[in-house]
Amino acid sequence: MKVVYWLLWILLLSIWALLVGGIDRKIVARLQGRYGPPFWQNITDFVKLFYKKGKVASRSALMVVDAALVMGIVAAVLALSVLPFPMAGGYFQLLSTNGDLIIFAYAFALMAMVYVLIGFGGKSPYTLVGASREISMLLSYEVPFILLIVALGYRAVFVTGLPVESIFSMSALLVAKSQLGTLLMDPIFLGTFLVLLVLGPAIVGSVPFDIPEAETEIVDGYGAELHGPRLAVLFGLKHMKLIAYSYFLWMVFVSPASGNVFVNLLSTLLGTLLVAIIINTIPRAVSGRFRIDQGAKFYLLGPGLASLLLLLLALV
């Protein structure tokens, strides 16, 4: 029965991801003095794309694109399967192992590789430039992201007193949160949370770090040759990546636990919306796009050094 609830939760999150994207567009428009589209516009666009005829440059490109999109769907489902979802009496993890934090981190790396494969599978110079930029950005933010995951694991084991085998377990973080009330009460967890917020725009591909797609420069980059249903799937995956990362930050660090499933459900949806506004909407409204060298230097010298310091503090 829990698997059925989880599948319904994934379906709800998928719809919510598109709605969050629509709310994001509406807020950005208002902040910039425009009216903007209705908040359900992304759902309309997603459905309409499935009715359009898709085209690709060649059959080999078609195989690469399809394989990449399937890999992206699997990665998104895998990332959500290790995150607790609201049920009566608390939260439940579909996939709970001693290494589920590492699984979560690599699921996001796989989602980034989807863009790389799609870009190199095309024949347009725009798709190739977009793919190469995605690799550069991935190398810039993945190092601090992995360091922060390791710091989270070590700190959770230290706070809870759990055996070292639980060092990369999501359940260890949840136990630590239940002991502290919220992980933000601990200075190392708080610092990790803040650095993860700074990493957010690059991980989800938002301004000022949407350099690989850069519509005004390279015509949507890696996605320049996609049409119809394949573009719809890529569109949905980008929104699922945003909601999964926001869900992770809210669920692990902040979310209050309640015995009422509807309270848990509502707080989770509103919490993911709040985090998405912080890491996606506000940067899009107030910032311009960085150059690729600026983005790489920013993450290696800023969050990179901060994540290394937090890891050293967690090990002490």
Short mmCIF file of C-alpha atoms in Angstrom, two decimals:
data_model
loop_
_atom_site.label_atom_id
_atom_site.label_comp_id
_atom_site.label_asym_id
_atom_site.label_seq_id
_atom_site.Cartn_x
_atom_site.Cartn_y
_atom_site.Cartn_z
CA MET A 1 0.00 0.00 0.00
CA LYS A 2 2.89 2.35 0.76
CA VAL A 3 4.19 1.91 -2.79
CA VAL A 4 0.78 3.00 -4.14
CA TYR A 5 0.86 6.09 -1.90
CA TRP A 6 4.39 6.83 -3.10
CA LEU A 7 3.34 6.60 -6.75
CA LEU A 8 0.45 8.99 -6.07
CA TRP A 9 2.90 11.30 -4.29
CA ILE A 10 5.22 11.28 -7.32
CA LEU A 11 2.27 12.15 -9.57
CA LEU A 12 1.25 14.99 -7.24
CA LEU A 13 4.83 16.29 -7.12
CA SER A 14 5.04 16.21 -10.92
CA ILE A 15 1.94 18.40 -11.20
CA TRP A 16 3.17 20.60 -8.37
CA ALA A 17 6.54 21.03 -10.12
CA LEU A 18 4.82 22.51 -13.18
CA LEU A 19 2.61 24.71 -10.98
CA VAL A 20 5.66 25.97 -9.07
CA GLY A 21 7.25 26.85 -12.41
CA GLY A 22 4.13 28.79 -13.35
CA ILE A 23 4.07 30.60 -10.00
CA ASP A 24 7.74 31.41 -10.53
CA ARG A 25 6.98 32.98 -13.93
CA LYS A 26 4.13 34.98 -12.44
CA ILE A 27 6.22 36.34 -9.55
CA VAL A 28 9.14 37.27 -11.81
CA ALA A 29 6.76 39.08 -14.17
CA ARG A 30 5.23 41.06 -11.30
CA LEU A 31 8.65 41.97 -9.90
CA GLN A 32 9.67 43.23 -13.35
CA GLY A 33 6.50 45.29 -13.86
CA ARG A 34 4.76 42.82 -16.20
CA TYR A 35 1.46 40.99 -15.86
CA GLY A 36 2.82 37.56 -16.76
CA PRO A 37 1.08 34.31 -17.78
CA PRO A 38 -1.45 32.49 -15.57
CA PHE A 39 0.17 30.24 -12.97
CA TRP A 40 -1.15 27.10 -14.73
CA GLN A 41 0.55 28.07 -18.03
CA ASN A 42 3.34 25.49 -17.64
CA ILE A 43 0.80 22.65 -17.43
CA THR A 44 -0.86 23.97 -20.59
CA ASP A 45 2.50 24.19 -22.40
CA PHE A 46 3.48 20.69 -21.25
CA VAL A 47 0.26 19.14 -22.57
CA LYS A 48 0.33 21.10 -25.85
CA LEU A 49 3.86 19.90 -26.64
CA PHE A 50 2.64 16.30 -26.72
CA TYR A 51 0.31 17.19 -29.59
CA LYS A 52 3.11 18.64 -31.71
CA LYS A 53 5.11 16.58 -34.16
CA GLY A 54 8.66 15.92 -32.98
CA LYS A 55 11.70 16.18 -35.24
CA VAL A 56 15.35 15.30 -34.76
CA ALA A 57 18.40 15.62 -36.99
CA SER A 58 18.96 11.86 -37.54
CA ARG A 59 17.99 8.39 -36.32
CA SER A 60 21.20 8.12 -34.28
CA ALA A 61 20.42 11.44 -32.62
CA LEU A 62 16.93 10.13 -31.90
CA MET A 63 18.35 7.11 -30.06
CA VAL A 64 20.72 9.27 -27.99
CA VAL A 65 17.98 11.74 -27.06
CA ASP A 66 15.51 9.00 -26.11
CA ALA A 67 18.11 7.17 -24.01
CA ALA A 68 19.06 10.43 -22.27
CA LEU A 69 15.44 11.30 -21.47
CA VAL A 70 14.77 7.82 -20.08
CA MET A 71 17.91 8.14 -17.94
CA GLY A 72 16.65 11.51 -16.69
CA ILE A 73 13.26 10.09 -15.69
CA VAL A 74 14.95 7.20 -13.85
CA ALA A 75 17.32 9.61 -12.08
CA ALA A 76 14.47 11.89 -10.99
CA VAL A 77 12.45 8.95 -9.64
CA LEU A 78 15.57 7.60 -7.89
CA ALA A 79 16.24 10.95 -6.21
CA LEU A 80 12.64 11.16 -4.96
CA SER A 81 12.64 7.53 -3.79
CA VAL A 82 15.28 8.23 -1.10
CA LEU A 83 13.45 11.32 0.20
CA PRO A 84 10.77 10.76 2.86
CA PHE A 85 7.21 11.42 1.74
CA PRO A 86 4.30 12.41 4.02
CA MET A 87 2.04 9.72 5.40
CA ALA A 88 -0.23 9.29 8.40
CA GLY A 89 1.94 9.37 11.52
CA GLY A 90 4.98 10.94 9.88
CA TYR A 91 7.14 10.27 6.83
CA PHE A 92 8.19 7.17 4.89
CA GLN A 93 11.21 6.39 2.70
CA LEU A 94 10.64 4.04 -0.21
CA LEU A 95 14.38 3.40 -0.64
CA SER A 96 16.31 3.47 2.64
CA THR A 97 19.91 2.21 2.65
CA ASN A 98 23.17 3.18 4.31
CA GLY A 99 24.23 4.95 1.11
CA ASP A 100 21.07 6.74 0.06
CA LEU A 101 22.67 10.19 0.43
CA ILE A 102 25.23 9.20 -2.19
CA ILE A 103 22.44 7.82 -4.39
CA PHE A 104 20.68 11.19 -4.12
CA ALA A 105 23.83 13.12 -5.06
CA TYR A 106 24.57 10.94 -8.08
CA ALA A 107 20.95 11.08 -9.24
CA PHE A 108 21.42 14.83 -9.66
CA ALA A 109 24.67 14.26 -11.54
CA LEU A 110 22.79 11.88 -13.87
CA MET A 111 20.13 14.53 -14.49
CA ALA A 112 22.88 16.95 -15.51
CA MET A 113 24.36 14.34 -17.85
CA VAL A 114 20.99 14.17 -19.63
CA TYR A 115 21.63 17.68 -20.95
CA VAL A 116 25.16 16.74 -21.99
CA LEU A 117 24.02 13.67 -23.95
CA ILE A 118 21.21 15.58 -25.65
CA GLY A 119 23.60 18.37 -26.60
CA PHE A 120 26.30 16.10 -28.04
CA GLY A 121 23.61 14.05 -29.80
CA GLY A 122 22.63 17.06 -31.90
CA LYS A 123 24.27 18.53 -34.98
CA SER A 124 23.76 22.21 -34.25
CA PRO A 125 26.72 24.20 -32.91
CA TYR A 126 24.34 25.61 -30.30
CA THR A 127 23.67 22.17 -28.81
CA LEU A 128 27.39 21.37 -28.71
CA VAL A 129 28.22 24.64 -26.97
CA GLY A 130 25.39 24.06 -24.49
CA ALA A 131 26.65 20.54 -23.71
CA SER A 132 30.24 21.72 -23.17
CA ARG A 133 29.01 24.52 -20.91
CA GLU A 134 26.95 22.01 -18.90
CA ILE A 135 30.08 19.91 -18.31
CA SER A 136 32.00 22.98 -17.15
CA MET A 137 29.25 23.98 -14.72
CA LEU A 138 28.87 20.40 -13.48
CA LEU A 139 32.57 20.25 -12.60
CA SER A 140 32.27 23.61 -10.81
CA TYR A 141 29.35 22.88 -8.49
CA GLU A 142 29.57 19.08 -8.13
CA VAL A 143 32.76 19.21 -6.05
CA PRO A 144 31.33 21.47 -3.31
CA PHE A 145 28.02 19.56 -3.48
CA ILE A 146 29.72 16.21 -2.78
CA LEU A 147 31.83 17.76 -0.01
CA LEU A 148 28.66 19.09 1.64
CA ILE A 149 26.97 15.67 1.40
CA VAL A 150 29.98 14.10 3.14
CA ALA A 151 29.94 16.85 5.81
CA LEU A 152 26.22 16.21 6.40
CA GLY A 153 26.85 12.51 6.87
CA TYR A 154 29.71 12.91 9.34
CA ARG A 155 27.88 15.57 11.35
CA ALA A 156 24.69 13.48 11.55
CA VAL A 157 26.62 10.48 12.91
CA PHE A 158 28.38 12.72 15.46
CA VAL A 159 25.15 14.34 16.67
CA THR A 160 23.10 11.14 16.88
CA GLY A 161 25.78 8.69 18.04
CA LEU A 162 24.72 6.22 15.33
CA PRO A 163 27.30 3.69 14.05
CA VAL A 164 29.68 4.82 11.34
CA GLU A 165 27.87 2.61 8.80
CA SER A 166 25.05 5.18 8.85
CA ILE A 167 27.32 8.00 7.71
CA PHE A 168 25.67 8.40 4.29
CA SER A 169 22.18 7.47 5.41
CA MET A 170 19.21 9.83 5.01
CA SER A 171 17.70 8.28 8.13
CA ALA A 172 20.66 9.52 10.18
CA LEU A 173 19.83 13.09 9.14
CA LEU A 174 16.18 12.55 10.05
CA VAL A 175 17.17 11.20 13.47
CA ALA A 176 19.41 14.23 14.00
CA LYS A 177 16.54 16.53 13.01
CA SER A 178 14.19 14.82 15.46
CA GLN A 179 16.74 15.31 18.25
CA LEU A 180 17.47 18.96 17.41
CA GLY A 181 13.95 19.95 16.34
CA THR A 182 15.46 21.35 13.15
CA LEU A 183 18.94 20.91 11.71
CA LEU A 184 19.25 24.69 11.49
CA MET A 185 19.85 24.75 15.27
CA ASP A 186 23.31 23.24 14.69
CA PRO A 187 25.93 25.70 13.32
CA ILE A 188 27.52 23.19 10.92
CA PHE A 189 24.15 22.04 9.60
CA LEU A 190 23.12 25.70 9.27
CA GLY A 191 26.27 26.55 7.32
CA THR A 192 25.74 23.54 5.06
CA PHE A 193 22.15 24.60 4.42
CA LEU A 194 23.21 28.13 3.44
CA VAL A 195 25.90 26.89 1.06
CA LEU A 196 23.42 24.43 -0.50
CA LEU A 197 21.09 27.37 -1.09
CA VAL A 198 23.90 29.18 -2.90
CA LEU A 199 24.58 26.07 -4.99
CA GLY A 200 20.88 25.82 -5.84
CA PRO A 201 20.73 28.09 -8.92
CA ALA A 202 23.52 26.17 -10.66
CA ILE A 203 22.18 22.73 -9.74
CA VAL A 204 18.67 23.51 -11.02
CA GLY A 205 19.93 25.59 -13.96
CA SER A 206 18.55 28.97 -12.94
CA VAL A 207 19.77 32.52 -13.55
CA PRO A 208 22.54 33.62 -13.15
CA PHE A 209 23.90 30.12 -13.81
CA ASP A 210 21.65 29.01 -16.68
CA ILE A 211 24.75 29.37 -18.86
CA PRO A 212 24.35 26.02 -20.71
CA GLU A 213 20.96 26.99 -22.18
CA ALA A 214 21.23 30.82 -22.40
CA GLU A 215 18.30 31.43 -24.77
CA THR A 216 19.50 34.90 -25.82
CA GLU A 217 23.00 33.64 -26.67
CA ILE A 218 22.87 30.03 -27.90
CA VAL A 219 19.14 29.49 -28.59
CA ASP A 220 18.43 27.23 -25.57
CA GLY A 221 21.76 25.42 -25.95
CA TYR A 222 21.47 21.64 -25.55
CA GLY A 223 17.71 21.74 -26.20
CA ALA A 224 17.85 23.76 -29.42
CA GLU A 225 16.93 20.81 -31.67
CA LEU A 226 14.17 19.26 -29.54
CA HIS A 227 10.51 19.48 -30.51
CA GLY A 228 7.18 18.02 -29.52
CA PRO A 229 6.93 15.25 -26.90
CA ARG A 230 10.70 15.03 -26.35
CA LEU A 231 10.83 18.73 -25.56
CA ALA A 232 7.87 18.22 -23.20
CA VAL A 233 9.76 15.50 -21.30
CA LEU A 234 12.86 17.71 -21.04
CA PHE A 235 10.65 20.60 -19.89
CA GLY A 236 9.13 18.38 -17.21
CA LEU A 237 12.52 17.05 -16.09
CA LYS A 238 13.88 20.56 -15.55
CA HIS A 239 10.95 21.34 -13.28
CA MET A 240 11.26 18.01 -11.45
CA LYS A 241 14.92 18.76 -10.80
CA LEU A 242 13.95 22.08 -9.20
CA ILE A 243 11.23 20.54 -7.06
CA ALA A 244 13.40 17.56 -6.00
CA TYR A 245 16.24 19.83 -4.82
CA SER A 246 13.81 22.17 -3.05
CA TYR A 247 12.10 19.14 -1.50
CA PHE A 248 15.46 17.86 -0.24
CA LEU A 249 16.39 21.14 1.44
CA TRP A 250 12.98 21.58 3.04
CA MET A 251 12.48 17.97 4.11
CA VAL A 252 15.94 17.35 5.56
CA PHE A 253 16.66 20.69 7.22
CA VAL A 254 13.39 22.44 8.07
CA SER A 255 10.12 20.51 7.80
CA PRO A 256 8.13 20.13 11.05
CA ALA A 257 6.75 16.65 11.77
CA SER A 258 3.06 16.19 12.49
CA GLY A 259 0.85 13.19 13.10
CA ASN A 260 -1.67 14.58 10.59
CA VAL A 261 -0.92 13.50 7.01
CA PHE A 262 -2.71 16.52 5.52
CA VAL A 263 -0.63 18.94 7.62
CA ASN A 264 2.55 17.12 6.53
CA LEU A 265 1.42 17.22 2.92
CA LEU A 266 0.53 20.91 2.96
CA SER A 267 3.71 21.96 4.78
CA THR A 268 5.83 19.95 2.32
CA LEU A 269 4.24 21.51 -0.76
CA LEU A 270 4.40 25.06 0.62
CA GLY A 271 7.94 24.50 1.91
CA THR A 272 9.19 23.33 -1.48
CA LEU A 273 7.55 26.39 -3.05
CA LEU A 274 9.33 28.68 -0.57
CA VAL A 275 12.73 27.10 -1.25
CA ALA A 276 12.10 27.22 -5.02
CA ILE A 277 11.34 30.94 -4.78
CA ILE A 278 14.62 31.50 -2.90
CA ILE A 279 16.90 29.53 -5.24
CA ASN A 280 15.11 30.11 -8.55
CA THR A 281 12.63 33.00 -8.59
CA ILE A 282 14.55 35.71 -6.75
CA PRO A 283 17.83 35.19 -8.69
CA ARG A 284 15.89 35.22 -11.99
CA ALA A 285 14.20 38.49 -11.08
CA VAL A 286 17.21 40.45 -9.85
CA SER A 287 20.29 39.08 -11.60
CA GLY A 288 21.78 38.87 -15.07
CA ARG A 289 23.50 35.79 -16.48
CA PHE A 290 27.15 35.08 -15.60
CA ARG A 291 29.76 34.14 -18.17
CA ILE A 292 30.99 30.55 -17.97
CA ASP A 293 34.35 31.59 -16.48
CA GLN A 294 32.62 33.76 -13.88
CA GLY A 295 30.29 30.93 -12.87
CA ALA A 296 33.14 28.41 -12.55
CA LYS A 297 35.32 30.77 -10.49
CA PHE A 298 32.41 31.75 -8.26
CA TYR A 299 31.58 28.17 -7.26
CA LEU A 300 35.14 26.92 -6.92
CA LEU A 301 36.36 29.88 -4.88
CA GLY A 302 33.15 30.61 -2.93
CA PRO A 303 31.03 27.54 -2.10
CA GLY A 304 34.03 25.31 -2.88
CA LEU A 305 36.15 26.75 -0.07
CA ALA A 306 33.14 27.06 2.25
CA SER A 307 32.21 23.40 1.73
CA LEU A 308 35.79 22.31 2.42
CA LEU A 309 35.80 24.31 5.65
CA LEU A 310 32.47 22.80 6.73
CA LEU A 311 33.76 19.31 6.01
CA LEU A 312 36.86 19.94 8.14
CA LEU A 313 34.68 21.26 10.99
CA ALA A 314 32.42 18.22 10.75
CA LEU A 315 35.43 15.91 10.98
CA VAL A 316 36.86 17.63 14.07
#
